[in-house]
Amino acid sequence: GKQIAVIDTERGSASKYSDRFNFDVLELPKKDIETYCAAIRAAADARYDVLIIDSLSHAWQELLEENDRVAKAKYKGNTWSAWSEGTPKQRKLIDTILDYPGHVIATMRSKTEWTTEKNESGRNAPKRVGLAPEQGKNIEYEFDLLLEIGVEHFANVIKDRTGKFQDATIEKPGENFGKELADWLGQGITNLAPARDKIKVKAKSLFADNRISRQEAIDVVADAANADEAKLQEI
């Protein structure tokens, strides 16, 4: 995990795990979207490799309350019209998360209800089932992986872009599961175009400063054009 930052909206609950894990924590002073976004950007500026947001549901709850206030103040109680101001804020939160230059893990509370099912002895017993996450509609589409974790600590994989875990049930997903995800993220064909463009710009800059000759700049760019990833790092 390298350097880990935690945005804590659960009144300091993250710090209860500091005896087992090494991370830095920010207890969010306010739950509005602007404060969430500022915290996410601060973690990005500090170059944390992993960002954990616990929980993302408070941003949605605060936005719902704000939308009601705006509706009463500006739209004669019409909450639908008030979303003309609320929706861009929700989009800003999602964009800030997606722009994060590292891994993001976000927890969300789940709406729940109780049903009855027959247990092993054949008797009816209550069972709690999770429903949609307490966040904006279609928030699930923004993440590569979506897990629904029940009180028994089994995680049902609802959405999976890796193609490895769809519809699987994982007991207490932990470090090994994280390694599998990290391995998947490291697979695939690397896009070398940005690295080659960077070398081209650098070569032009060195030539402009008279630090290398024109021919040397041409040679560097030519070498980069045909180089693989390892060779590009050398150049």
Coordinates of C-alpha atoms in Angstrom, one line a residue:
G1 CA 0.0 0.0 0.0
K2 CA 3.0 2.4 0.4
Q3 CA 1.8 5.7 1.8
I4 CA -1.9 5.7 2.8
A5 CA -4.2 8.6 3.6
V6 CA -7.6 8.2 5.2
I7 CA -10.4 10.8 5.1
D8 CA -12.4 10.0 8.2
T9 CA -16.0 11.2 8.4
E10 CA -16.9 8.6 11.1
R11 CA -15.9 10.6 14.1
G12 CA -12.4 9.3 14.5
S13 CA -13.2 5.6 13.9
A14 CA -10.2 5.1 11.5
S15 CA -7.8 5.8 14.3
K16 CA -9.0 2.8 16.2
Y17 CA -7.1 0.7 13.6
S18 CA -3.8 2.6 14.0
D19 CA -2.3 -0.3 16.1
R20 CA -2.5 -2.6 13.1
F21 CA -2.0 -0.4 10.0
N22 CA 0.3 2.5 9.1
F23 CA -1.6 5.5 7.7
D24 CA -2.2 9.2 8.0
V25 CA -5.7 10.4 8.8
L26 CA -7.7 13.6 8.4
E27 CA -10.9 13.8 10.4
L28 CA -13.1 15.8 8.1
P29 CA -14.4 19.0 10.0
K30 CA -17.4 19.4 7.7
K31 CA -19.3 17.0 5.5
D32 CA -20.1 19.2 2.5
I33 CA -18.7 18.4 -0.9
E34 CA -16.3 21.4 -1.0
T35 CA -14.6 20.1 2.1
Y36 CA -14.5 16.5 0.7
C37 CA -12.9 17.8 -2.5
A38 CA -10.4 19.9 -0.7
A39 CA -9.3 16.9 1.4
I40 CA -9.0 14.7 -1.7
R41 CA -6.9 17.3 -3.5
A42 CA -4.7 17.8 -0.4
A43 CA -4.0 14.0 -0.4
A44 CA -3.2 14.2 -4.1
D45 CA -0.8 17.1 -3.6
A46 CA 0.9 15.2 -0.8
R47 CA 1.4 12.2 -3.2
Y48 CA -0.3 9.6 -1.2
D49 CA -0.3 6.3 -3.1
V50 CA -3.6 5.1 -1.6
L51 CA -6.6 7.2 -0.5
I52 CA -9.3 5.7 1.7
I53 CA -12.6 7.7 2.1
D54 CA -14.7 6.5 5.0
S55 CA -17.4 7.2 4.4
L56 CA -18.6 8.7 1.1
S57 CA -22.3 8.5 2.3
H58 CA -22.0 11.6 4.4
A59 CA -21.3 13.8 1.4
W60 CA -24.6 12.6 -0.1
Q61 CA -26.5 13.1 3.1
E62 CA -25.2 16.6 3.4
L63 CA -26.0 17.3 -0.3
L64 CA -29.6 16.2 0.2
E65 CA -30.0 18.5 3.2
E66 CA -28.5 21.4 1.3
N67 CA -30.8 20.7 -1.7
D68 CA -33.8 21.0 0.6
R69 CA -32.5 24.3 2.0
V70 CA -31.9 25.7 -1.5
A71 CA -35.4 24.5 -2.6
K72 CA -37.1 26.4 0.2
A73 CA -35.0 29.5 -0.2
K74 CA -34.9 29.9 -4.0
Y75 CA -37.4 27.5 -5.7
K76 CA -40.5 27.7 -3.6
G77 CA -39.9 24.3 -2.2
N78 CA -39.4 22.6 -5.5
T79 CA -36.5 20.2 -4.8
W80 CA -36.4 19.0 -8.4
S81 CA -35.5 22.5 -9.6
A82 CA -32.9 22.9 -6.8
W83 CA -31.0 20.0 -8.2
S84 CA -29.9 22.3 -11.0
E85 CA -27.4 23.5 -8.3
G86 CA -26.9 20.2 -6.5
T87 CA -26.1 18.0 -9.5
P88 CA -23.0 19.9 -10.6
K89 CA -21.7 19.6 -7.0
Q90 CA -22.2 15.9 -7.0
R91 CA -20.4 15.7 -10.4
K92 CA -17.5 17.7 -9.0
L93 CA -17.1 15.2 -6.1
I94 CA -17.0 12.3 -8.5
D95 CA -14.6 14.0 -10.9
T96 CA -12.3 14.9 -8.0
I97 CA -12.2 11.2 -7.0
L98 CA -11.6 10.0 -10.6
D99 CA -8.8 12.5 -11.0
Y100 CA -7.0 11.2 -8.0
P101 CA -3.4 10.1 -9.1
G102 CA -3.5 6.8 -7.1
H103 CA -5.7 4.1 -5.7
V104 CA -9.0 5.1 -4.1
I105 CA -11.0 2.9 -1.7
A106 CA -14.4 4.4 -0.6
T107 CA -16.9 3.0 1.8
M108 CA -20.6 3.7 1.6
R109 CA -23.3 2.9 4.0
S110 CA -26.1 0.7 2.6
K111 CA -29.8 1.0 3.0
T112 CA -30.9 -2.2 4.7
E113 CA -34.1 -4.1 5.4
W114 CA -34.9 -7.3 7.2
T115 CA -36.4 -10.5 5.7
T116 CA -37.0 -14.0 7.2
E117 CA -35.3 -17.1 5.9
K118 CA -35.2 -20.7 7.1
N119 CA -32.1 -21.5 9.1
E120 CA -30.3 -24.8 9.3
S121 CA -32.8 -26.2 11.7
G122 CA -35.7 -25.3 9.4
R123 CA -37.0 -22.4 11.5
N124 CA -37.7 -18.9 10.3
A125 CA -34.9 -16.5 11.3
P126 CA -34.4 -12.8 10.6
K127 CA -31.8 -11.9 8.1
R128 CA -30.5 -8.4 7.2
V129 CA -30.1 -7.7 3.5
G130 CA -28.3 -4.8 1.9
L131 CA -29.9 -2.6 -0.7
A132 CA -28.5 0.4 -2.7
P133 CA -25.6 2.4 -1.3
E134 CA -26.4 5.7 0.3
Q135 CA -25.0 7.9 -2.4
G136 CA -26.0 9.4 -5.7
K137 CA -27.8 7.4 -8.3
N138 CA -25.5 5.2 -10.4
I139 CA -22.5 5.9 -8.2
E140 CA -21.6 2.2 -8.8
Y141 CA -20.6 2.9 -12.4
E142 CA -17.8 5.2 -11.2
F143 CA -15.8 2.4 -9.6
D144 CA -13.8 -0.5 -11.0
L145 CA -14.9 -2.9 -8.2
L146 CA -18.0 -2.8 -6.0
L147 CA -18.3 -5.1 -3.0
E148 CA -21.3 -5.5 -0.7
I149 CA -20.0 -6.7 2.7
G150 CA -22.5 -8.2 5.1
V151 CA -22.4 -8.5 8.9
E152 CA -20.8 -11.9 8.5
H153 CA -17.9 -10.3 6.7
F154 CA -18.6 -12.0 3.4
A155 CA -18.1 -9.7 0.4
N156 CA -20.4 -10.2 -2.6
V157 CA -18.8 -8.9 -5.7
I158 CA -21.5 -6.7 -7.4
K159 CA -19.3 -5.2 -10.1
D160 CA -15.9 -6.2 -11.3
R161 CA -13.9 -4.8 -14.2
T162 CA -11.0 -7.2 -13.7
G163 CA -13.1 -10.1 -15.0
K164 CA -11.8 -12.3 -12.2
F165 CA -14.3 -11.9 -9.3
Q166 CA -17.7 -11.1 -10.8
D167 CA -20.5 -12.6 -8.6
A168 CA -17.9 -14.2 -6.3
T169 CA -18.3 -14.3 -2.6
I170 CA -15.1 -13.6 -0.7
E171 CA -14.7 -14.2 3.0
K172 CA -13.0 -11.4 4.8
P173 CA -11.3 -9.8 1.8
G174 CA -7.8 -8.8 2.9
E175 CA -4.2 -8.5 1.8
N176 CA -4.1 -11.4 -0.6
F177 CA -7.2 -10.0 -2.3
G178 CA -5.5 -6.6 -2.6
K179 CA -2.4 -8.2 -4.1
E180 CA -4.6 -9.9 -6.8
L181 CA -6.1 -6.5 -7.7
A182 CA -2.6 -4.9 -7.8
D183 CA -1.3 -7.7 -10.1
W184 CA -4.3 -7.1 -12.4
L185 CA -3.6 -3.4 -12.5
G186 CA 0.0 -4.1 -13.5
Q187 CA -1.0 -6.1 -16.5
G188 CA -1.6 -5.0 -20.1
I189 CA 0.2 -3.0 -22.8
T190 CA 1.9 0.1 -21.7
N191 CA 1.2 3.3 -23.6
L192 CA 4.7 4.7 -24.3
A193 CA 3.6 7.7 -26.3
P194 CA 3.5 10.1 -23.3
A195 CA 7.1 9.1 -22.3
R196 CA 8.3 9.6 -25.9
D197 CA 6.7 13.0 -26.1
K198 CA 8.3 14.0 -22.8
I199 CA 11.7 13.0 -24.1
K200 CA 11.1 15.0 -27.3
V201 CA 10.2 18.2 -25.3
K202 CA 13.2 17.7 -23.1
A203 CA 15.6 17.3 -26.1
K204 CA 14.2 20.5 -27.7
S205 CA 14.7 22.3 -24.4
L206 CA 18.3 21.2 -24.0
F207 CA 19.0 22.2 -27.6
A208 CA 17.4 25.6 -27.1
D209 CA 19.7 26.1 -24.0
N210 CA 22.8 25.1 -26.1
R211 CA 23.4 22.2 -23.8
I212 CA 23.3 19.6 -26.6
S213 CA 23.8 20.0 -30.4
R214 CA 21.0 19.8 -32.9
Q215 CA 22.2 16.4 -34.1
E216 CA 22.3 15.1 -30.5
A217 CA 18.7 16.2 -30.0
I218 CA 17.7 14.5 -33.2
D219 CA 19.5 11.3 -32.2
V220 CA 17.8 11.3 -28.7
V221 CA 14.3 11.6 -30.3
A222 CA 15.1 8.9 -32.9
D223 CA 16.3 6.5 -30.2
A224 CA 13.2 7.2 -28.1
A225 CA 10.9 6.5 -31.1
N226 CA 12.0 2.9 -31.3
A227 CA 12.7 2.2 -27.6
D228 CA 10.8 -0.1 -25.3
E229 CA 9.7 0.8 -21.8
A230 CA 13.0 -0.2 -20.1
K231 CA 15.1 1.7 -22.7
L232 CA 12.9 4.8 -22.4
Q233 CA 13.6 4.9 -18.7
E234 CA 17.4 4.9 -19.5
I235 CA 17.0 7.7 -22.0

